[in-house]
Amino acid sequence: MPRKTVTIRDVAQRAGVGVSTVSYVLNGHDNHVGPDTRTQILLAARELGYRPNAIARSMVRKSTATIGLIFNELQNPLFVPVTVGVEEALRQEGYQTILANADTIEAEIRAIETLRGQQVDGIILMSLSRRYPKAHLNTLYAEEFPFIVINRDLDDAEIYQITLDDRGAGRLATEHLIRVGHYRIGIITGPMADSPNHRKSAVDRYEGWHETMLAHQLPIEAAWCVPGEYTFEGGYQAIRALFASHDAQATLPDALFVSSDMMAVGALKAFYDLGMRVPDDVAIATIGDPPYARYTVPALTTWSIPIAEAGQLAAQLIARWLKTGQMDGERLTTLPFTPHIRESCGANRVANTIEG
Amino acid sequence: MPRKTVTIRDVAQRAGVGVSTVSYVLNGHDNHVGPDTRTQILLAARELGYRPNAIARSMVRKSTATIGLIFNELQNPLFVPVTVGVEEALRQEGYQTILANADTIEAEIRAIETLRGQQVDGIILMSLSRRYPKAHLNTLYAEEFPFIVINRDLDDAEIYQITLDDRGAGRLATEHLIRVGHYRIGIITGPMADSPNHRKSAVDRYEGWHETMLAHQLPIEAAWCVPGEYTFEGGYQAIRALFASHDAQATLPDALFVSSDMMAVGALKAFYDLGMRVPDDVAIATIGDPPYARYTVPALTTWSIPIAEAGQLAAQLIARWLKTGQMDGERLTTLPFTPHIRESCGANRVANTIEG
DNA sequence: TTGAAAGCGCTAACAC
DNA sequence: GTGTTAGCGCTTTCAA
């Protein structure tokens, strides 16, 4: 049967003391409480099966030790790693995580209201890398409400943000391809500015590739830049378009920066269907390291998205913010991608040449 | 600057009414409130930027409209779909989701305490399919606290549970293989009872395969049953063990029930390395439909785990429980797996024979 | 139709 | 050292 809830009052009564003493002991503010009183109280609490009511505590403390995590696009594969990163880091700092989904800006505004109504101490917003209206964020900021934005294309020097260095990733991947001995390097892009599904990361990765090609004075063929929308299908079709239906005497790239893992898997399938071998006929470098990236044939050489780290960092920052009551340090942190060199770029060609 | 929090009192004052009237109006219990009083109140609330304090409300209502979701193993790929299923369904019912991680039973007990301390209205436990101590669940049950357990090997007729029909899935996959024309069907098993990482699902899937083979009077060779631990490596090694190092005159299976998707990917790679073709040389049916299952070469024929549905159902059940104040209906619901027939079992052999 | 007032369970001055 | 008490912001009798 549902036992009547045990309150601090019951404990006090049972221990034969006042409620405040119980409160002190239970909260560890008991330097000034006699040791036997203390024992009595602890005992009484145990016997009664007392469970502190966090809600009541929150009300007087005006802090709930919970923070809200708002994400848009549940189906986004980045959702897991952020949530994990946030949840773990927050738990270590003594905070609970409340989840809120928000597919649109209106929903986001509503979620923020709800979360604030629930008196969360802070909010972490996990986004697609895309530009959104930001009036509601400015309001939050003006009210000095603690919040951190991850991976949003946000043009604001004041709001605390964590972004991912997609441009750097494009650079690194392209440089790796060059280092390994390629110079005819094409790119399969994600949803660029002209796509309805536009992501800033697609543009950034493209720019990383582009500036690296420029820096190395490598040829940039317009035909070697094919859109793939970050999807398996897109990657597949991009390869078909590039390799299957080309002019017979056209030069083709011998390496590809495929700017997302899903597209890379599509590309792999396309090459398989085309009877071309990766990395022998064409090398592939990509971005994003889902669990299966190491199990494709060949395993993908890729740069992983530091999204769990972003979640973790956001959690730590906000925890510090709440503890110190103010925010210091950089407003914008940009996290680097991590390389995972596997098989899809092959061994170093230059080295091979020398050795063999 | 952080505006001082606006309370119902402020609104009442500004509207020139009592707090209770404001409360009535704000909660829609205003049949008996004069229309202009009503308007005044709404106006005042808007002007002041009033935001109801859910914590304070919870305290008096003794209900927080939040439910806790406890999962063990954050890295479990099933985590996303459950969370999504739970969160979406709960949101529709007007509840918030609080996340809690708990890798061990001790952590689970603690998480339950914390969550109850936070006055969640109910708890959903998402588990590995494994047997755990359950005393703490019995306590919960005895206290009539609303909670639902998903996917735990729980021997209890009273606790509300949702389980997944792994055995049926094993049956379905094996039957499909038979239907398509195979009868020498081996199995790669997951962590069975003898594994330190034991999962009940592994045993169930095995049994599904076993009883189907029996039912069809098909040969069951001990050598065709190889353990793979549900991992890529395990799947890979299992195939090597089975096909690479066999006695020359030994008969080999022409089809395999690979009881998890990850192992199937490992198997695919092993067959590739062995120079064997799937499904031509050997057909593969598997369990679990991660996003990449359709993008492998060949695409996997598989039965997807109804885990999002389980989350959704759990959410709906618990919402109903909370609304009606009691639980009715079945204590145990077992959810079926859904087939995704793709390429790894090949076309129907019998049909091929007839046609060609 | 409306308002005053009594708590919900807890914390933290403040008094003893 | 320990107890009394005043709220935190809200809902909901109960009177008016």
PDB file of C-alpha atoms in Angstrom, chain B residues 48-293:
ATOM      1  CA  LEU B  48       3.977  41.424 -16.193  1.00  0.00           C
ATOM      2  CA  GLY B  49       5.423  38.548 -18.167  1.00  0.00           C
ATOM      3  CA  TYR B  50       4.083  36.129 -15.640  1.00  0.00           C
ATOM      4  CA  ARG B  51       5.361  32.570 -15.860  1.00  0.00           C
ATOM      5  CA  PRO B  52       3.707  30.019 -13.573  1.00  0.00           C
ATOM      6  CA  ASN B  53       6.130  28.271 -11.279  1.00  0.00           C
ATOM      7  CA  ALA B  54       5.659  24.595 -11.950  1.00  0.00           C
ATOM      8  CA  ILE B  55       7.618  23.708  -8.839  1.00  0.00           C
ATOM      9  CA  ALA B  56       5.283  25.555  -6.547  1.00  0.00           C
ATOM     10  CA  ARG B  57       2.315  24.068  -8.306  1.00  0.00           C
ATOM     11  CA  SER B  58       3.776  20.595  -8.008  1.00  0.00           C
ATOM     12  CA  MET B  59       4.236  21.049  -4.350  1.00  0.00           C
ATOM     13  CA  VAL B  60       0.618  21.606  -3.622  1.00  0.00           C
ATOM     14  CA  ARG B  61      -0.716  19.340  -6.326  1.00  0.00           C
ATOM     15  CA  LYS B  62       1.675  16.578  -5.357  1.00  0.00           C
ATOM     16  CA  SER B  63       2.292  15.774  -8.957  1.00  0.00           C
ATOM     17  CA  THR B  64       4.998  17.059 -11.226  1.00  0.00           C
ATOM     18  CA  ALA B  65       3.809  15.880 -14.613  1.00  0.00           C
ATOM     19  CA  THR B  66       7.252  14.443 -15.205  1.00  0.00           C
ATOM     20  CA  ILE B  67       8.299  10.881 -15.463  1.00  0.00           C
ATOM     21  CA  GLY B  68      11.745   9.422 -15.086  1.00  0.00           C
ATOM     22  CA  LEU B  69      13.424   7.291 -17.701  1.00  0.00           C
ATOM     23  CA  ILE B  70      16.155   5.088 -16.316  1.00  0.00           C
ATOM     24  CA  PHE B  71      18.382   3.222 -18.696  1.00  0.00           C
ATOM     25  CA  ASN B  72      21.480   1.238 -18.168  1.00  0.00           C
ATOM     26  CA  GLU B  73      24.224   1.254 -20.746  1.00  0.00           C
ATOM     27  CA  LEU B  74      24.240   4.595 -22.453  1.00  0.00           C
ATOM     28  CA  GLN B  75      26.247   3.131 -25.276  1.00  0.00           C
ATOM     29  CA  ASN B  76      23.523   0.624 -26.031  1.00  0.00           C
ATOM     30  CA  PRO B  77      22.297   1.441 -29.532  1.00  0.00           C
ATOM     31  CA  LEU B  78      18.754   0.828 -28.371  1.00  0.00           C
ATOM     32  CA  PHE B  79      18.993   3.869 -26.173  1.00  0.00           C
ATOM     33  CA  VAL B  80      18.078   6.364 -28.868  1.00  0.00           C
ATOM     34  CA  PRO B  81      14.927   4.752 -30.136  1.00  0.00           C
ATOM     35  CA  VAL B  82      13.489   4.177 -26.664  1.00  0.00           C
ATOM     36  CA  THR B  83      14.238   7.672 -25.572  1.00  0.00           C
ATOM     37  CA  VAL B  84      12.677   9.033 -28.696  1.00  0.00           C
ATOM     38  CA  GLY B  85       9.645   6.800 -28.330  1.00  0.00           C
ATOM     39  CA  VAL B  86       9.198   7.668 -24.685  1.00  0.00           C
ATOM     40  CA  GLU B  87       9.824  11.373 -25.039  1.00  0.00           C
ATOM     41  CA  GLU B  88       7.443  11.842 -27.938  1.00  0.00           C
ATOM     42  CA  ALA B  89       4.609   9.852 -26.464  1.00  0.00           C
ATOM     43  CA  LEU B  90       5.021  11.467 -23.079  1.00  0.00           C
ATOM     44  CA  ARG B  91       5.108  14.934 -24.499  1.00  0.00           C
ATOM     45  CA  GLN B  92       1.841  14.289 -26.248  1.00  0.00           C
ATOM     46  CA  GLU B  93       0.329  13.245 -22.962  1.00  0.00           C
ATOM     47  CA  GLY B  94       1.606  16.393 -21.328  1.00  0.00           C
ATOM     48  CA  TYR B  95       4.537  14.951 -19.411  1.00  0.00           C
ATOM     49  CA  GLN B  96       8.185  15.864 -19.289  1.00  0.00           C
ATOM     50  CA  THR B  97      10.903  13.261 -19.378  1.00  0.00           C
ATOM     51  CA  ILE B  98      13.745  13.183 -16.905  1.00  0.00           C
ATOM     52  CA  LEU B  99      16.730  11.097 -17.871  1.00  0.00           C
ATOM     53  CA  ALA B 100      18.708   9.023 -15.477  1.00  0.00           C
ATOM     54  CA  ASN B 101      21.555   6.703 -16.202  1.00  0.00           C
ATOM     55  CA  ALA B 102      22.248   3.634 -14.099  1.00  0.00           C
ATOM     56  CA  ASP B 103      24.875   1.140 -15.106  1.00  0.00           C
ATOM     57  CA  THR B 104      24.511  -1.112 -12.093  1.00  0.00           C
ATOM     58  CA  ILE B 105      21.717  -2.228  -9.861  1.00  0.00           C
ATOM     59  CA  GLU B 106      23.058  -0.077  -7.058  1.00  0.00           C
ATOM     60  CA  ALA B 107      22.983   2.887  -9.389  1.00  0.00           C
ATOM     61  CA  GLU B 108      19.481   1.943 -10.416  1.00  0.00           C
ATOM     62  CA  ILE B 109      18.332   1.884  -6.832  1.00  0.00           C
ATOM     63  CA  ARG B 110      19.906   5.258  -6.287  1.00  0.00           C
ATOM     64  CA  ALA B 111      18.368   6.634  -9.457  1.00  0.00           C
ATOM     65  CA  ILE B 112      14.940   5.500  -8.352  1.00  0.00           C
ATOM     66  CA  GLU B 113      15.433   7.202  -5.012  1.00  0.00           C
ATOM     67  CA  THR B 114      16.578  10.409  -6.632  1.00  0.00           C
ATOM     68  CA  LEU B 115      13.759  10.388  -9.115  1.00  0.00           C
ATOM     69  CA  ARG B 116      11.202   9.764  -6.412  1.00  0.00           C
ATOM     70  CA  GLY B 117      12.797  12.490  -4.390  1.00  0.00           C
ATOM     71  CA  GLN B 118      12.195  14.708  -7.377  1.00  0.00           C
ATOM     72  CA  GLN B 119       8.597  13.612  -7.167  1.00  0.00           C
ATOM     73  CA  VAL B 120       8.369  12.147 -10.627  1.00  0.00           C
ATOM     74  CA  ASP B 121       4.929  10.732 -11.176  1.00  0.00           C
ATOM     75  CA  GLY B 122       6.211   7.519 -12.624  1.00  0.00           C
ATOM     76  CA  ILE B 123       9.272   5.707 -13.848  1.00  0.00           C
ATOM     77  CA  ILE B 124      10.114   3.754 -16.959  1.00  0.00           C
ATOM     78  CA  LEU B 125      13.026   1.374 -16.706  1.00  0.00           C
ATOM     79  CA  MET B 126      14.761   0.480 -19.892  1.00  0.00           C
ATOM     80  CA  SER B 127      17.062  -2.477 -19.510  1.00  0.00           C
ATOM     81  CA  LEU B 128      19.282  -4.966 -21.091  1.00  0.00           C
ATOM     82  CA  SER B 129      17.539  -8.247 -21.471  1.00  0.00           C
ATOM     83  CA  ARG B 130      19.175  -9.798 -18.479  1.00  0.00           C
ATOM     84  CA  ARG B 131      18.219 -11.004 -15.068  1.00  0.00           C
ATOM     85  CA  TYR B 132      18.828  -8.663 -12.179  1.00  0.00           C
ATOM     86  CA  PRO B 133      17.972  -8.549  -8.516  1.00  0.00           C
ATOM     87  CA  LYS B 134      14.491  -7.152  -8.206  1.00  0.00           C
ATOM     88  CA  ALA B 135      13.833  -6.503  -4.554  1.00  0.00           C
ATOM     89  CA  HIS B 136      13.758  -2.764  -5.150  1.00  0.00           C
ATOM     90  CA  LEU B 137      11.142  -3.256  -7.850  1.00  0.00           C
ATOM     91  CA  ASN B 138       9.003  -5.280  -5.534  1.00  0.00           C
ATOM     92  CA  THR B 139       9.165  -2.433  -3.068  1.00  0.00           C
ATOM     93  CA  LEU B 140       8.118   0.026  -5.717  1.00  0.00           C
ATOM     94  CA  TYR B 141       5.274  -2.247  -6.626  1.00  0.00           C
ATOM     95  CA  ALA B 142       4.189  -2.684  -3.051  1.00  0.00           C
ATOM     96  CA  GLU B 143       4.044   1.057  -2.664  1.00  0.00           C
ATOM     97  CA  GLU B 144       1.886   1.245  -5.758  1.00  0.00           C
ATOM     98  CA  PHE B 145       4.296   3.568  -7.393  1.00  0.00           C
ATOM     99  CA  PRO B 146       3.636   3.678 -11.149  1.00  0.00           C
ATOM    100  CA  PHE B 147       6.464   2.125 -13.100  1.00  0.00           C
ATOM    101  CA  ILE B 148       6.992   0.008 -16.168  1.00  0.00           C
ATOM    102  CA  VAL B 149       9.893  -2.203 -17.054  1.00  0.00           C
ATOM    103  CA  ILE B 150      11.003  -2.613 -20.634  1.00  0.00           C
ATOM    104  CA  ASN B 151      13.030  -5.545 -21.876  1.00  0.00           C
ATOM    105  CA  ARG B 152      14.188  -7.036 -18.618  1.00  0.00           C
ATOM    106  CA  ASP B 153      14.310 -10.706 -17.893  1.00  0.00           C
ATOM    107  CA  LEU B 154      11.998 -10.342 -14.958  1.00  0.00           C
ATOM    108  CA  ASP B 155      10.246 -13.299 -13.466  1.00  0.00           C
ATOM    109  CA  ASP B 156       7.269 -11.560 -12.004  1.00  0.00           C
ATOM    110  CA  ALA B 157       3.617 -11.830 -12.838  1.00  0.00           C
ATOM    111  CA  GLU B 158       2.580  -8.582 -11.192  1.00  0.00           C
ATOM    112  CA  ILE B 159       4.970  -5.939 -12.359  1.00  0.00           C
ATOM    113  CA  TYR B 160       3.957  -4.226 -15.574  1.00  0.00           C
ATOM    114  CA  GLN B 161       6.383  -5.162 -18.271  1.00  0.00           C
ATOM    115  CA  ILE B 162       7.006  -4.821 -21.946  1.00  0.00           C
ATOM    116  CA  THR B 163       9.214  -7.407 -23.510  1.00  0.00           C
ATOM    117  CA  LEU B 164      10.384  -8.023 -27.023  1.00  0.00           C
ATOM    118  CA  ASP B 165       9.610 -11.225 -28.824  1.00  0.00           C
ATOM    119  CA  ASP B 166      13.174 -12.304 -29.504  1.00  0.00           C
ATOM    120  CA  ARG B 167      12.183 -15.909 -29.686  1.00  0.00           C
ATOM    121  CA  GLY B 168       9.543 -15.141 -32.276  1.00  0.00           C
ATOM    122  CA  ALA B 169      12.119 -13.136 -34.191  1.00  0.00           C
ATOM    123  CA  GLY B 170      14.432 -16.134 -34.265  1.00  0.00           C
ATOM    124  CA  ARG B 171      11.560 -18.185 -35.523  1.00  0.00           C
ATOM    125  CA  LEU B 172      10.585 -15.697 -38.213  1.00  0.00           C
ATOM    126  CA  ALA B 173      14.109 -15.265 -39.522  1.00  0.00           C
ATOM    127  CA  THR B 174      14.695 -18.992 -39.680  1.00  0.00           C
ATOM    128  CA  GLU B 175      11.378 -19.590 -41.355  1.00  0.00           C
ATOM    129  CA  HIS B 176      12.201 -16.975 -43.928  1.00  0.00           C
ATOM    130  CA  LEU B 177      15.454 -18.725 -44.703  1.00  0.00           C
ATOM    131  CA  ILE B 178      13.561 -21.987 -45.116  1.00  0.00           C
ATOM    132  CA  ARG B 179      10.873 -20.413 -47.249  1.00  0.00           C
ATOM    133  CA  VAL B 180      13.509 -18.993 -49.528  1.00  0.00           C
ATOM    134  CA  GLY B 181      14.833 -22.483 -50.112  1.00  0.00           C
ATOM    135  CA  HIS B 182      17.497 -23.210 -47.514  1.00  0.00           C
ATOM    136  CA  TYR B 183      17.617 -26.109 -45.157  1.00  0.00           C
ATOM    137  CA  ARG B 184      21.218 -26.271 -44.014  1.00  0.00           C
ATOM    138  CA  ILE B 185      20.864 -23.352 -41.670  1.00  0.00           C
ATOM    139  CA  GLY B 186      23.490 -22.495 -39.098  1.00  0.00           C
ATOM    140  CA  ILE B 187      23.355 -19.880 -36.374  1.00  0.00           C
ATOM    141  CA  ILE B 188      25.731 -17.325 -34.934  1.00  0.00           C
ATOM    142  CA  THR B 189      24.577 -16.787 -31.392  1.00  0.00           C
ATOM    143  CA  GLY B 190      24.916 -13.857 -29.034  1.00  0.00           C
ATOM    144  CA  PRO B 191      26.137 -13.993 -25.425  1.00  0.00           C
ATOM    145  CA  MET B 192      24.301 -17.027 -24.117  1.00  0.00           C
ATOM    146  CA  ALA B 193      23.915 -18.186 -20.531  1.00  0.00           C
ATOM    147  CA  ASP B 194      27.584 -19.174 -20.318  1.00  0.00           C
ATOM    148  CA  SER B 195      28.835 -15.740 -21.335  1.00  0.00           C
ATOM    149  CA  PRO B 196      29.837 -13.187 -18.714  1.00  0.00           C
ATOM    150  CA  ASN B 197      27.957 -10.688 -20.816  1.00  0.00           C
ATOM    151  CA  HIS B 198      24.868 -12.841 -20.954  1.00  0.00           C
ATOM    152  CA  ARG B 199      21.671 -11.591 -22.573  1.00  0.00           C
ATOM    153  CA  LYS B 200      18.409 -13.361 -22.506  1.00  0.00           C
ATOM    154  CA  SER B 201      17.703 -12.202 -26.043  1.00  0.00           C
ATOM    155  CA  ALA B 202      20.605 -14.315 -27.250  1.00  0.00           C
ATOM    156  CA  VAL B 203      19.083 -17.409 -25.735  1.00  0.00           C
ATOM    157  CA  ASP B 204      15.623 -16.528 -27.002  1.00  0.00           C
ATOM    158  CA  ARG B 205      16.781 -15.985 -30.548  1.00  0.00           C
ATOM    159  CA  TYR B 206      18.670 -19.223 -30.412  1.00  0.00           C
ATOM    160  CA  GLU B 207      15.616 -21.055 -29.197  1.00  0.00           C
ATOM    161  CA  GLY B 208      13.509 -19.515 -31.942  1.00  0.00           C
ATOM    162  CA  TRP B 209      15.971 -20.864 -34.468  1.00  0.00           C
ATOM    163  CA  HIS B 210      16.211 -24.209 -32.740  1.00  0.00           C
ATOM    164  CA  GLU B 211      12.525 -24.892 -32.447  1.00  0.00           C
ATOM    165  CA  THR B 212      11.947 -23.876 -36.033  1.00  0.00           C
ATOM    166  CA  MET B 213      14.624 -26.249 -37.266  1.00  0.00           C
ATOM    167  CA  LEU B 214      13.034 -28.965 -35.184  1.00  0.00           C
ATOM    168  CA  ALA B 215       9.560 -28.165 -36.400  1.00  0.00           C
ATOM    169  CA  HIS B 216      10.702 -28.436 -39.991  1.00  0.00           C
ATOM    170  CA  GLN B 217      12.743 -31.542 -39.247  1.00  0.00           C
ATOM    171  CA  LEU B 218      15.860 -29.874 -40.526  1.00  0.00           C
ATOM    172  CA  PRO B 219      19.332 -31.066 -39.569  1.00  0.00           C
ATOM    173  CA  ILE B 220      20.836 -29.377 -36.535  1.00  0.00           C
ATOM    174  CA  GLU B 221      24.597 -29.674 -36.615  1.00  0.00           C
ATOM    175  CA  ALA B 222      26.400 -28.733 -33.454  1.00  0.00           C
ATOM    176  CA  ALA B 223      29.251 -27.368 -35.562  1.00  0.00           C
ATOM    177  CA  TRP B 224      26.890 -24.922 -37.242  1.00  0.00           C
ATOM    178  CA  CYS B 225      26.131 -23.156 -34.014  1.00  0.00           C
ATOM    179  CA  VAL B 226      28.891 -20.677 -33.336  1.00  0.00           C
ATOM    180  CA  PRO B 227      29.011 -18.001 -30.644  1.00  0.00           C
ATOM    181  CA  GLY B 228      29.573 -14.401 -31.696  1.00  0.00           C
ATOM    182  CA  GLU B 229      28.881 -12.281 -28.592  1.00  0.00           C
ATOM    183  CA  TYR B 230      26.761  -9.748 -30.517  1.00  0.00           C
ATOM    184  CA  THR B 231      29.898  -7.938 -31.687  1.00  0.00           C
ATOM    185  CA  PHE B 232      31.417  -7.181 -35.054  1.00  0.00           C
ATOM    186  CA  GLU B 233      34.577  -9.029 -34.101  1.00  0.00           C
ATOM    187  CA  GLY B 234      32.566 -11.957 -32.803  1.00  0.00           C
ATOM    188  CA  GLY B 235      30.630 -12.201 -36.047  1.00  0.00           C
ATOM    189  CA  TYR B 236      33.779 -11.970 -38.086  1.00  0.00           C
ATOM    190  CA  GLN B 237      35.578 -14.660 -36.099  1.00  0.00           C
ATOM    191  CA  ALA B 238      32.555 -16.918 -36.066  1.00  0.00           C
ATOM    192  CA  ILE B 239      32.505 -16.969 -39.841  1.00  0.00           C
ATOM    193  CA  ARG B 240      36.228 -17.590 -40.027  1.00  0.00           C
ATOM    194  CA  ALA B 241      35.883 -20.443 -37.563  1.00  0.00           C
ATOM    195  CA  LEU B 242      33.003 -21.941 -39.456  1.00  0.00           C
ATOM    196  CA  PHE B 243      34.181 -21.561 -43.047  1.00  0.00           C
ATOM    197  CA  ALA B 244      37.910 -21.012 -43.108  1.00  0.00           C
ATOM    198  CA  SER B 245      39.181 -23.789 -40.925  1.00  0.00           C
ATOM    199  CA  HIS B 246      36.737 -26.584 -41.557  1.00  0.00           C
ATOM    200  CA  ASP B 247      37.410 -30.155 -42.409  1.00  0.00           C
ATOM    201  CA  ALA B 248      37.550 -30.433 -46.186  1.00  0.00           C
ATOM    202  CA  GLN B 249      34.746 -32.923 -46.494  1.00  0.00           C
ATOM    203  CA  ALA B 250      32.555 -31.382 -43.806  1.00  0.00           C
ATOM    204  CA  THR B 251      29.215 -30.117 -44.997  1.00  0.00           C
ATOM    205  CA  LEU B 252      28.726 -26.433 -44.480  1.00  0.00           C
ATOM    206  CA  PRO B 253      25.530 -24.484 -44.021  1.00  0.00           C
ATOM    207  CA  ASP B 254      24.172 -22.628 -47.016  1.00  0.00           C
ATOM    208  CA  ALA B 255      22.381 -20.133 -44.830  1.00  0.00           C
ATOM    209  CA  LEU B 256      22.995 -18.472 -41.511  1.00  0.00           C
ATOM    210  CA  PHE B 257      20.798 -16.942 -38.905  1.00  0.00           C
ATOM    211  CA  VAL B 258      23.190 -14.309 -37.578  1.00  0.00           C
ATOM    212  CA  SER B 259      21.423 -13.249 -34.453  1.00  0.00           C
ATOM    213  CA  SER B 260      22.464  -9.599 -34.355  1.00  0.00           C
ATOM    214  CA  ASP B 261      23.066  -6.866 -36.909  1.00  0.00           C
ATOM    215  CA  MET B 262      26.549  -6.045 -35.697  1.00  0.00           C
ATOM    216  CA  MET B 263      27.588  -9.656 -36.061  1.00  0.00           C
ATOM    217  CA  ALA B 264      26.020  -9.692 -39.503  1.00  0.00           C
ATOM    218  CA  VAL B 265      28.237  -6.811 -40.564  1.00  0.00           C
ATOM    219  CA  GLY B 266      31.224  -8.716 -39.226  1.00  0.00           C
ATOM    220  CA  ALA B 267      30.054 -11.800 -41.084  1.00  0.00           C
ATOM    221  CA  LEU B 268      29.764  -9.807 -44.283  1.00  0.00           C
ATOM    222  CA  LYS B 269      33.328  -8.646 -43.955  1.00  0.00           C
ATOM    223  CA  ALA B 270      34.515 -12.168 -43.176  1.00  0.00           C
ATOM    224  CA  PHE B 271      32.783 -13.547 -46.253  1.00  0.00           C
ATOM    225  CA  TYR B 272      34.269 -10.760 -48.310  1.00  0.00           C
ATOM    226  CA  ASP B 273      37.742 -11.630 -47.062  1.00  0.00           C
ATOM    227  CA  LEU B 274      37.031 -15.305 -47.695  1.00  0.00           C
ATOM    228  CA  GLY B 275      35.991 -14.553 -51.240  1.00  0.00           C
ATOM    229  CA  MET B 276      32.517 -15.928 -50.620  1.00  0.00           C
ATOM    230  CA  ARG B 277      29.457 -14.204 -51.968  1.00  0.00           C
ATOM    231  CA  VAL B 278      26.365 -13.300 -49.997  1.00  0.00           C
ATOM    232  CA  PRO B 279      23.693 -14.362 -50.697  1.00  0.00           C
ATOM    233  CA  ASP B 280      24.899 -16.564 -53.549  1.00  0.00           C
ATOM    234  CA  ASP B 281      27.227 -18.797 -51.548  1.00  0.00           C
ATOM    235  CA  VAL B 282      25.524 -18.302 -48.245  1.00  0.00           C
ATOM    236  CA  ALA B 283      22.372 -16.454 -47.223  1.00  0.00           C
ATOM    237  CA  ILE B 284      22.190 -14.317 -44.122  1.00  0.00           C
ATOM    238  CA  ALA B 285      19.185 -13.345 -42.058  1.00  0.00           C
ATOM    239  CA  THR B 286      19.690 -11.177 -39.008  1.00  0.00           C
ATOM    240  CA  ILE B 287      18.040  -9.254 -36.182  1.00  0.00           C
ATOM    241  CA  GLY B 288      18.100  -5.521 -35.622  1.00  0.00           C
ATOM    242  CA  ASP B 289      17.727  -2.757 -38.144  1.00  0.00           C
ATOM    243  CA  PRO B 290      20.218   0.037 -37.523  1.00  0.00           C
ATOM    244  CA  PRO B 291      20.306   2.792 -40.136  1.00  0.00           C
ATOM    245  CA  TYR B 292      23.217   1.232 -41.977  1.00  0.00           C
ATOM    246  CA  ALA B 293      21.576  -2.174 -42.393  1.00  0.00           C
TER     247      ALA B 293
END
